[in-house]
């Protein structure tokens, strides 16, 4: 029996881990000797940020919730490590699977390795080169100690090879978040509410921002939103507001007739909005992947990206963090002069099956 512990902690993790769970369940039902425990670290503890995803993506209730809650980076990391160590000592697996690049990914990979348990990193090898981002540190540390890497792109493969990782430990499988997107696309649904009922397809923008460089400096936040409003040609801008951003927006008193700040949305509702938008403006990495596969123009408010394939083969453009740079991109968009999705290798909805096949090959 191959015993696996799956770790999910924050909103992006749930989309990445759902298809792995479903694939493990399918293979187990077909007679494969597999068992798994699902651990929710509780890093995102607000229902809007986590609970809805378990329900919408048909993920089983976690075997354990570590209830890490909030706090500083160090506090959250320490809380997760202490609780996860107890979990592993009580239920020792053959393999711990961590996904993405959040605090939980780092904390649980360190904890497992200190107990001499193998770690597989789903989405290993991606790099932005920006050490001011906590996520970049999480990726680098996790990759430095992981035993196996399930990668999303050839770029990630090369990053790992350059870091000295042996080819036999690098498994190019594709993107599990795209598995989730393709599996649920027919279920996307319009959010409830008068604002959403009035939206016309391809006649509105979706905006998301959460990175400190954009939302923690009030002047920068205001300048970005002003630039988007100027370039939007009076089309509605739907802005699901991250809890930490809401407070800054409130302090600034930002309002405009075509800017609609709404609560965080469920997975199915949010992606309905993205699929039908004229464009997405974001500082999220994951959304650039989803927008690209749905062939929706994407403008990234960052100076670097760990997902270069979305620029090379997708619909994403790196606008940068200077609000003055937004104008030309918005003009290009309004002229209909935007690139289309070229297709990214292995982003085909079958990634999780390849991951489970490889686990059975290695540990079965």
Tab-separated table of C-alpha atoms in Angstrom:
chain	number	residue	atom	x	y	z
A	1	UNK	CA	0.000	0.000	0.000
A	2	UNK	CA	1.412	3.395	-1.015
A	3	UNK	CA	0.508	5.935	1.669
A	4	UNK	CA	0.315	9.553	0.536
A	5	UNK	CA	-0.251	12.758	2.465
A	6	UNK	CA	-1.624	15.629	0.373
A	7	UNK	CA	-1.198	19.183	1.635
A	8	UNK	CA	-3.469	22.129	0.766
A	9	UNK	CA	-3.329	25.436	2.547
A	10	UNK	CA	-4.427	28.433	0.497
A	11	UNK	CA	-6.967	29.114	-2.217
A	12	UNK	CA	-4.686	28.367	-5.232
A	13	UNK	CA	-3.751	24.986	-3.726
A	14	UNK	CA	-7.293	23.684	-3.896
A	15	UNK	CA	-7.551	23.992	-7.675
A	16	UNK	CA	-4.182	22.285	-8.051
A	17	UNK	CA	-4.865	19.412	-5.687
A	18	UNK	CA	-8.492	18.573	-6.609
A	19	UNK	CA	-7.680	16.592	-9.783
A	20	UNK	CA	-4.923	14.673	-7.947
A	21	UNK	CA	-7.478	13.621	-5.326
A	22	UNK	CA	-9.944	12.558	-8.006
A	23	UNK	CA	-7.270	10.606	-9.885
A	24	UNK	CA	-6.105	8.852	-6.704
A	25	UNK	CA	-9.710	7.903	-5.932
A	26	UNK	CA	-10.245	6.528	-9.452
A	27	UNK	CA	-7.068	4.463	-9.400
A	28	UNK	CA	-7.824	3.137	-5.924
A	29	UNK	CA	-11.319	2.112	-7.055
A	30	UNK	CA	-9.706	0.224	-9.963
A	31	UNK	CA	-7.590	-1.785	-7.532
A	32	UNK	CA	-4.389	0.240	-7.179
A	33	UNK	CA	-2.914	-0.085	-3.692
A	34	UNK	CA	-3.137	3.567	-2.745
A	35	UNK	CA	-4.345	5.458	0.276
A	36	UNK	CA	-4.171	9.143	1.045
A	37	UNK	CA	-4.813	11.650	3.778
A	38	UNK	CA	-5.804	15.209	2.921
A	39	UNK	CA	-4.366	17.871	5.208
A	40	UNK	CA	-5.752	21.407	5.171
A	41	UNK	CA	-3.255	23.636	6.951
A	42	UNK	CA	-5.867	26.340	7.494
A	43	UNK	CA	-3.570	29.006	6.029
A	44	UNK	CA	-6.638	30.502	4.340
A	45	UNK	CA	-9.244	30.242	7.061
A	46	UNK	CA	-12.001	32.468	5.670
A	47	UNK	CA	-14.828	30.457	4.057
A	48	UNK	CA	-14.835	32.705	0.985
A	49	UNK	CA	-11.123	32.015	0.584
A	50	UNK	CA	-11.193	28.246	1.130
A	51	UNK	CA	-14.416	26.527	2.173
A	52	UNK	CA	-16.328	27.239	-1.023
A	53	UNK	CA	-13.569	25.611	-3.038
A	54	UNK	CA	-13.881	22.276	-1.234
A	55	UNK	CA	-17.605	22.256	-1.989
A	56	UNK	CA	-17.459	23.444	-5.603
A	57	UNK	CA	-14.538	21.251	-6.648
A	58	UNK	CA	-15.924	18.139	-4.936
A	59	UNK	CA	-12.922	17.746	-2.656
A	60	UNK	CA	-13.589	15.523	0.372
A	61	UNK	CA	-13.486	17.031	3.826
A	62	UNK	CA	-9.877	17.123	5.050
A	63	UNK	CA	-8.742	14.343	7.361
A	64	UNK	CA	-7.169	17.072	9.472
A	65	UNK	CA	-7.284	20.873	9.567
A	66	UNK	CA	-4.143	22.257	11.201
A	67	UNK	CA	-5.953	25.578	11.865
A	68	UNK	CA	-2.853	27.654	11.178
A	69	UNK	CA	-4.857	30.879	10.834
A	70	UNK	CA	-3.201	34.241	10.233
A	71	UNK	CA	-0.148	35.936	11.674
A	72	UNK	CA	3.197	36.967	10.234
A	73	UNK	CA	5.089	34.810	7.742
A	74	UNK	CA	7.248	33.403	10.556
A	75	UNK	CA	4.328	32.811	12.915
A	76	UNK	CA	2.292	31.036	10.261
A	77	UNK	CA	5.249	28.907	9.124
A	78	UNK	CA	6.028	27.860	12.694
A	79	UNK	CA	2.410	27.055	13.535
A	80	UNK	CA	2.048	24.872	10.442
A	81	UNK	CA	5.338	23.053	11.066
A	82	UNK	CA	4.483	22.206	14.678
A	83	UNK	CA	1.021	20.909	13.804
A	84	UNK	CA	2.147	19.062	10.656
A	85	UNK	CA	4.922	17.286	12.548
A	86	UNK	CA	2.343	15.849	14.943
A	87	UNK	CA	0.209	14.742	11.975
A	88	UNK	CA	3.125	12.957	10.304
A	89	UNK	CA	4.243	11.230	13.495
A	90	UNK	CA	0.714	9.924	14.015
A	91	UNK	CA	0.152	8.949	10.360
A	92	UNK	CA	3.497	8.403	8.635
A	93	UNK	CA	3.180	8.265	4.826
A	94	UNK	CA	5.547	7.083	2.104
A	95	UNK	CA	5.203	10.403	0.300
A	96	UNK	CA	4.102	13.956	1.074
A	97	UNK	CA	2.775	15.913	-1.908
A	98	UNK	CA	2.957	19.706	-1.698
A	99	UNK	CA	1.659	22.016	-4.398
A	100	UNK	CA	2.399	25.548	-5.530
A	101	UNK	CA	4.371	28.121	-3.589
A	102	UNK	CA	2.479	29.261	-0.501
A	103	UNK	CA	3.673	29.225	3.117
A	104	UNK	CA	2.125	25.776	3.642
A	105	UNK	CA	4.214	24.379	0.760
A	106	UNK	CA	7.447	25.505	2.394
A	107	UNK	CA	6.507	24.592	5.969
A	108	UNK	CA	5.241	21.095	5.189
A	109	UNK	CA	8.115	20.169	2.879
A	110	UNK	CA	10.682	21.092	5.559
A	111	UNK	CA	8.767	19.202	8.230
A	112	UNK	CA	8.487	16.044	6.112
A	113	UNK	CA	12.153	16.017	5.123
A	114	UNK	CA	13.264	16.446	8.766
A	115	UNK	CA	11.336	13.228	9.425
A	116	UNK	CA	13.039	11.538	6.437
A	117	UNK	CA	9.795	11.342	4.426
A	118	UNK	CA	9.925	11.818	0.641
A	119	UNK	CA	8.457	15.033	-0.753
A	120	UNK	CA	7.052	15.584	-4.252
A	121	UNK	CA	6.553	19.179	-5.377
A	122	UNK	CA	3.726	19.728	-7.840
A	123	UNK	CA	4.587	22.838	-9.877
A	124	UNK	CA	8.274	22.494	-9.063
A	125	UNK	CA	10.917	24.481	-10.879
A	126	UNK	CA	9.078	27.685	-11.700
A	127	UNK	CA	11.007	30.889	-10.997
A	128	UNK	CA	10.420	34.644	-11.204
A	129	UNK	CA	13.926	35.625	-10.099
A	130	UNK	CA	12.370	38.095	-7.637
A	131	UNK	CA	13.479	37.403	-4.064
A	132	UNK	CA	11.276	40.203	-2.752
A	133	UNK	CA	8.329	37.837	-3.269
A	134	UNK	CA	7.692	35.360	-0.415
A	135	UNK	CA	6.495	32.853	-3.019
A	136	UNK	CA	9.900	32.812	-4.724
A	137	UNK	CA	11.633	31.928	-1.463
A	138	UNK	CA	9.019	29.222	-0.829
A	139	UNK	CA	9.679	27.718	-4.278
A	140	UNK	CA	13.447	27.798	-3.984
A	141	UNK	CA	13.585	26.224	-0.515
A	142	UNK	CA	10.969	23.575	-1.361
A	143	UNK	CA	12.782	22.638	-4.567
A	144	UNK	CA	16.143	22.451	-2.773
A	145	UNK	CA	14.928	19.575	-0.581
A	146	UNK	CA	12.230	17.805	-2.628
A	147	UNK	CA	12.754	14.278	-3.945
A	148	UNK	CA	10.501	14.494	-7.004
A	149	UNK	CA	9.231	17.344	-9.152
A	150	UNK	CA	6.025	17.377	-11.181
A	151	UNK	CA	6.569	20.229	-13.618
A	152	UNK	CA	4.285	22.396	-15.727
A	153	UNK	CA	6.659	23.469	-18.502
A	154	UNK	CA	9.975	22.937	-20.235
A	155	UNK	CA	11.122	26.222	-18.675
A	156	UNK	CA	10.630	24.717	-15.204
A	157	UNK	CA	12.516	21.582	-16.276
A	158	UNK	CA	15.495	23.674	-17.361
A	159	UNK	CA	15.472	25.669	-14.114
A	160	UNK	CA	15.730	22.449	-12.121
A	161	UNK	CA	18.463	20.990	-14.333
A	162	UNK	CA	20.485	24.191	-13.945
A	163	UNK	CA	20.104	23.846	-10.160
A	164	UNK	CA	21.647	20.368	-10.326
A	165	UNK	CA	18.516	18.233	-10.052
A	166	UNK	CA	18.889	14.887	-11.792
A	167	UNK	CA	16.725	14.284	-14.858
A	168	UNK	CA	15.308	11.115	-13.271
A	169	UNK	CA	13.639	13.205	-10.545
A	170	UNK	CA	12.007	15.682	-12.949
A	171	UNK	CA	8.625	14.554	-14.275
A	172	UNK	CA	7.100	16.837	-16.924
A	173	UNK	CA	3.367	16.223	-16.526
A	174	UNK	CA	1.539	19.499	-17.241
A	175	UNK	CA	-0.624	21.731	-15.084
A	176	UNK	CA	-3.164	20.359	-12.588
A	177	UNK	CA	-4.873	23.751	-12.324
A	178	UNK	CA	-5.773	23.407	-16.001
A	179	UNK	CA	-7.151	19.914	-15.257
A	180	UNK	CA	-9.540	21.618	-12.830
A	181	UNK	CA	-10.385	24.380	-15.295
A	182	UNK	CA	-11.230	22.002	-18.142
A	183	UNK	CA	-13.144	19.587	-15.893
A	184	UNK	CA	-15.371	22.362	-14.549
A	185	UNK	CA	-15.714	24.718	-17.522
A	186	UNK	CA	-19.197	23.498	-18.391
A	187	UNK	CA	-20.256	24.220	-14.784
A	188	UNK	CA	-19.188	27.869	-14.670
A	189	UNK	CA	-22.089	30.021	-13.527
A	190	UNK	CA	-22.925	33.697	-13.452
A	191	UNK	CA	-22.613	35.130	-9.932
A	192	UNK	CA	-25.840	36.205	-8.299
A	193	UNK	CA	-26.570	39.902	-7.994
A	194	UNK	CA	-27.782	42.855	-10.009
A	195	UNK	CA	-24.264	43.954	-10.972
A	196	UNK	CA	-23.538	40.637	-12.676
A	197	UNK	CA	-26.913	40.365	-14.407
A	198	UNK	CA	-26.225	43.629	-16.251
A	199	UNK	CA	-22.856	42.550	-17.662
A	200	UNK	CA	-22.532	41.988	-21.412
A	201	UNK	CA	-20.082	39.364	-22.662
A	202	UNK	CA	-16.751	40.863	-23.738
A	203	UNK	CA	-17.881	44.316	-22.535
A	204	UNK	CA	-16.280	44.387	-19.087
A	205	UNK	CA	-12.967	43.859	-17.287
A	206	UNK	CA	-12.058	41.600	-14.370
A	207	UNK	CA	-9.481	43.060	-11.992
A	208	UNK	CA	-7.620	41.236	-9.210
A	209	UNK	CA	-4.796	42.595	-7.065
A	210	UNK	CA	-3.249	41.294	-3.876
A	211	UNK	CA	0.538	41.724	-4.048
A	212	UNK	CA	1.994	44.112	-1.463
A	213	UNK	CA	3.836	46.157	-4.125
A	214	UNK	CA	0.468	47.046	-5.652
A	215	UNK	CA	-1.969	47.208	-2.746
A	216	UNK	CA	0.005	48.184	0.361
A	217	UNK	CA	1.189	51.564	-0.948
A	218	UNK	CA	-1.892	53.730	-1.146
A	219	UNK	CA	-0.489	56.059	-3.811
A	220	UNK	CA	0.417	53.119	-6.055
A	221	UNK	CA	-2.962	51.465	-5.558
A	222	UNK	CA	-4.832	54.642	-6.448
A	223	UNK	CA	-2.641	55.310	-9.500
A	224	UNK	CA	-3.209	51.786	-10.862
A	225	UNK	CA	-6.978	51.964	-10.454
A	226	UNK	CA	-7.098	55.466	-11.980
A	227	UNK	CA	-5.119	54.238	-15.003
A	228	UNK	CA	-7.449	51.265	-15.477
A	229	UNK	CA	-10.511	53.490	-15.252
A	230	UNK	CA	-9.065	55.914	-17.834
A	231	UNK	CA	-8.268	53.067	-20.233
A	232	UNK	CA	-11.503	51.125	-19.747
A	233	UNK	CA	-13.620	53.219	-22.114
A	234	UNK	CA	-16.344	53.335	-19.409
A	235	UNK	CA	-16.795	49.557	-19.490
A	236	UNK	CA	-17.564	47.977	-16.085
A	237	UNK	CA	-14.553	46.874	-14.032
A	238	UNK	CA	-15.373	43.989	-11.676
A	239	UNK	CA	-12.929	43.898	-8.776
A	240	UNK	CA	-13.307	40.967	-6.325
A	241	UNK	CA	-11.449	42.446	-3.378
A	242	UNK	CA	-8.986	40.421	-1.343
A	243	UNK	CA	-9.674	40.965	2.383
A	244	UNK	CA	-6.372	42.760	3.031
A	245	UNK	CA	-6.897	45.088	0.044
A	246	UNK	CA	-10.385	46.120	1.146
A	247	UNK	CA	-9.046	48.086	4.097
A	248	UNK	CA	-6.625	50.083	1.932
A	249	UNK	CA	-9.357	50.867	-0.589
A	250	UNK	CA	-11.600	52.045	2.216
A	251	UNK	CA	-8.905	54.415	3.478
A	252	UNK	CA	-8.452	55.878	-0.001
A	253	UNK	CA	-12.173	56.394	-0.564
A	254	UNK	CA	-11.843	55.157	-4.166
A	255	UNK	CA	-15.075	55.079	-6.149
A	256	UNK	CA	-16.112	55.457	-9.776
A	257	UNK	CA	-19.318	54.796	-11.664
A	258	UNK	CA	-17.838	51.844	-13.599
A	259	UNK	CA	-15.742	50.331	-10.789
A	260	UNK	CA	-17.562	47.586	-8.889
A	261	UNK	CA	-15.788	46.234	-5.817
A	262	UNK	CA	-17.300	42.885	-4.816
A	263	UNK	CA	-16.617	40.160	-2.261
A	264	UNK	CA	-14.310	37.262	-3.220
A	265	UNK	CA	-16.152	34.837	-5.500
A	266	UNK	CA	-16.371	31.061	-5.674
A	267	UNK	CA	-14.305	29.216	-8.264
A	268	UNK	CA	-17.184	28.582	-10.667
A	269	UNK	CA	-18.460	32.162	-10.475
A	270	UNK	CA	-15.069	33.802	-10.801
A	271	UNK	CA	-14.080	31.800	-13.852
A	272	UNK	CA	-17.452	32.505	-15.457
A	273	UNK	CA	-16.550	36.193	-15.216
A	274	UNK	CA	-13.050	35.612	-16.603
A	275	UNK	CA	-14.247	33.515	-19.534
A	276	UNK	CA	-16.733	36.189	-20.605
A	277	UNK	CA	-14.573	39.262	-19.920
A	278	UNK	CA	-12.956	41.473	-22.542
A	279	UNK	CA	-9.755	41.108	-20.522
A	280	UNK	CA	-8.320	40.315	-17.106
A	281	UNK	CA	-6.006	42.717	-15.294
A	282	UNK	CA	-4.183	40.933	-12.475
A	283	UNK	CA	-1.057	40.458	-10.396
A	284	UNK	CA	-1.819	36.755	-9.842
A	285	UNK	CA	0.242	34.059	-11.511
A	286	UNK	CA	-2.452	31.394	-11.609
A	287	UNK	CA	-5.055	33.594	-13.272
A	288	UNK	CA	-2.653	34.210	-16.173
A	289	UNK	CA	-2.688	30.448	-16.798
A	290	UNK	CA	-6.476	30.155	-16.715
A	291	UNK	CA	-7.015	33.258	-18.861
A	292	UNK	CA	-4.534	31.982	-21.449
A	293	UNK	CA	-6.234	28.602	-21.825
A	294	UNK	CA	-9.622	30.355	-22.143
A	295	UNK	CA	-8.075	32.701	-24.745
A	296	UNK	CA	-8.921	35.825	-22.719
A	297	UNK	CA	-6.445	38.745	-22.938
A	298	UNK	CA	-4.475	39.113	-19.717
A	299	UNK	CA	-2.515	42.139	-18.463
A	300	UNK	CA	-0.156	41.345	-15.572
A	301	UNK	CA	0.673	44.147	-13.132
A	302	UNK	CA	4.108	42.831	-12.242
A	303	UNK	CA	7.698	43.410	-13.332
A	304	UNK	CA	8.411	39.676	-13.610
A	305	UNK	CA	6.589	36.370	-13.849
A	306	UNK	CA	7.303	32.774	-12.937
A	307	UNK	CA	4.964	31.664	-15.723
A	308	UNK	CA	6.827	32.796	-18.843
A	309	UNK	CA	4.970	30.221	-20.963
A	310	UNK	CA	1.790	32.315	-20.595
A	311	UNK	CA	3.624	35.144	-22.361
A	312	UNK	CA	5.350	32.997	-24.969
A	313	UNK	CA	2.354	30.800	-25.865
A	314	UNK	CA	-0.580	32.333	-23.979
A	315	UNK	CA	-2.535	35.581	-23.902
A	316	UNK	CA	-0.549	37.243	-21.126
A	317	UNK	CA	1.513	40.437	-21.322
A	318	UNK	CA	3.789	41.710	-18.566
A	319	UNK	CA	2.689	45.322	-18.097
A	320	UNK	CA	4.824	46.043	-15.026
A	321	UNK	CA	4.015	47.928	-11.841
A	322	UNK	CA	4.313	51.439	-13.291
A	323	UNK	CA	0.703	52.637	-13.771
A	324	UNK	CA	1.823	54.828	-16.687
A	325	UNK	CA	2.643	51.715	-18.698
A	326	UNK	CA	-0.969	50.528	-18.673
A	327	UNK	CA	-2.252	53.028	-21.246
A	328	UNK	CA	-0.610	51.576	-24.398
A	329	UNK	CA	-1.711	48.056	-23.482
A	330	UNK	CA	-5.289	49.204	-22.916
A	331	UNK	CA	-5.261	50.987	-26.284
A	332	UNK	CA	-3.950	47.872	-28.013
A	333	UNK	CA	-6.683	45.827	-26.367
A	334	UNK	CA	-9.438	48.234	-27.408
A	335	UNK	CA	-8.240	48.012	-31.019
A	336	UNK	CA	-8.655	44.232	-30.892
A	337	UNK	CA	-4.944	43.836	-31.526
A	338	UNK	CA	-4.154	41.102	-28.978
A	339	UNK	CA	-2.403	37.767	-29.330
A	340	UNK	CA	-4.305	34.480	-29.112
A	341	UNK	CA	-3.611	31.266	-27.205
A	342	UNK	CA	-1.126	29.054	-29.061
A	343	UNK	CA	-1.476	25.967	-26.866
A	344	UNK	CA	0.912	25.058	-24.037
A	345	UNK	CA	2.275	21.469	-24.101
A	346	UNK	CA	0.536	18.980	-21.772
A	347	UNK	CA	-1.995	21.547	-20.502
A	348	UNK	CA	-4.641	19.097	-21.659
A	349	UNK	CA	-6.632	18.088	-18.575
A	350	UNK	CA	-4.713	14.810	-18.042
A	351	UNK	CA	-1.946	15.996	-15.728
A	352	UNK	CA	-3.215	14.401	-12.515
A	353	UNK	CA	-3.476	10.986	-14.188
A	354	UNK	CA	0.156	11.288	-15.264
A	355	UNK	CA	1.161	12.225	-11.697
A	356	UNK	CA	-0.575	9.177	-10.200
A	357	UNK	CA	0.936	6.906	-12.877
A	358	UNK	CA	4.405	8.165	-11.975
A	359	UNK	CA	3.803	7.733	-8.221
A	360	UNK	CA	2.726	4.120	-8.769
A	361	UNK	CA	5.774	3.551	-10.970
A	362	UNK	CA	8.145	4.909	-8.272
A	363	UNK	CA	6.493	3.686	-5.067
A	364	UNK	CA	4.102	0.929	-6.149
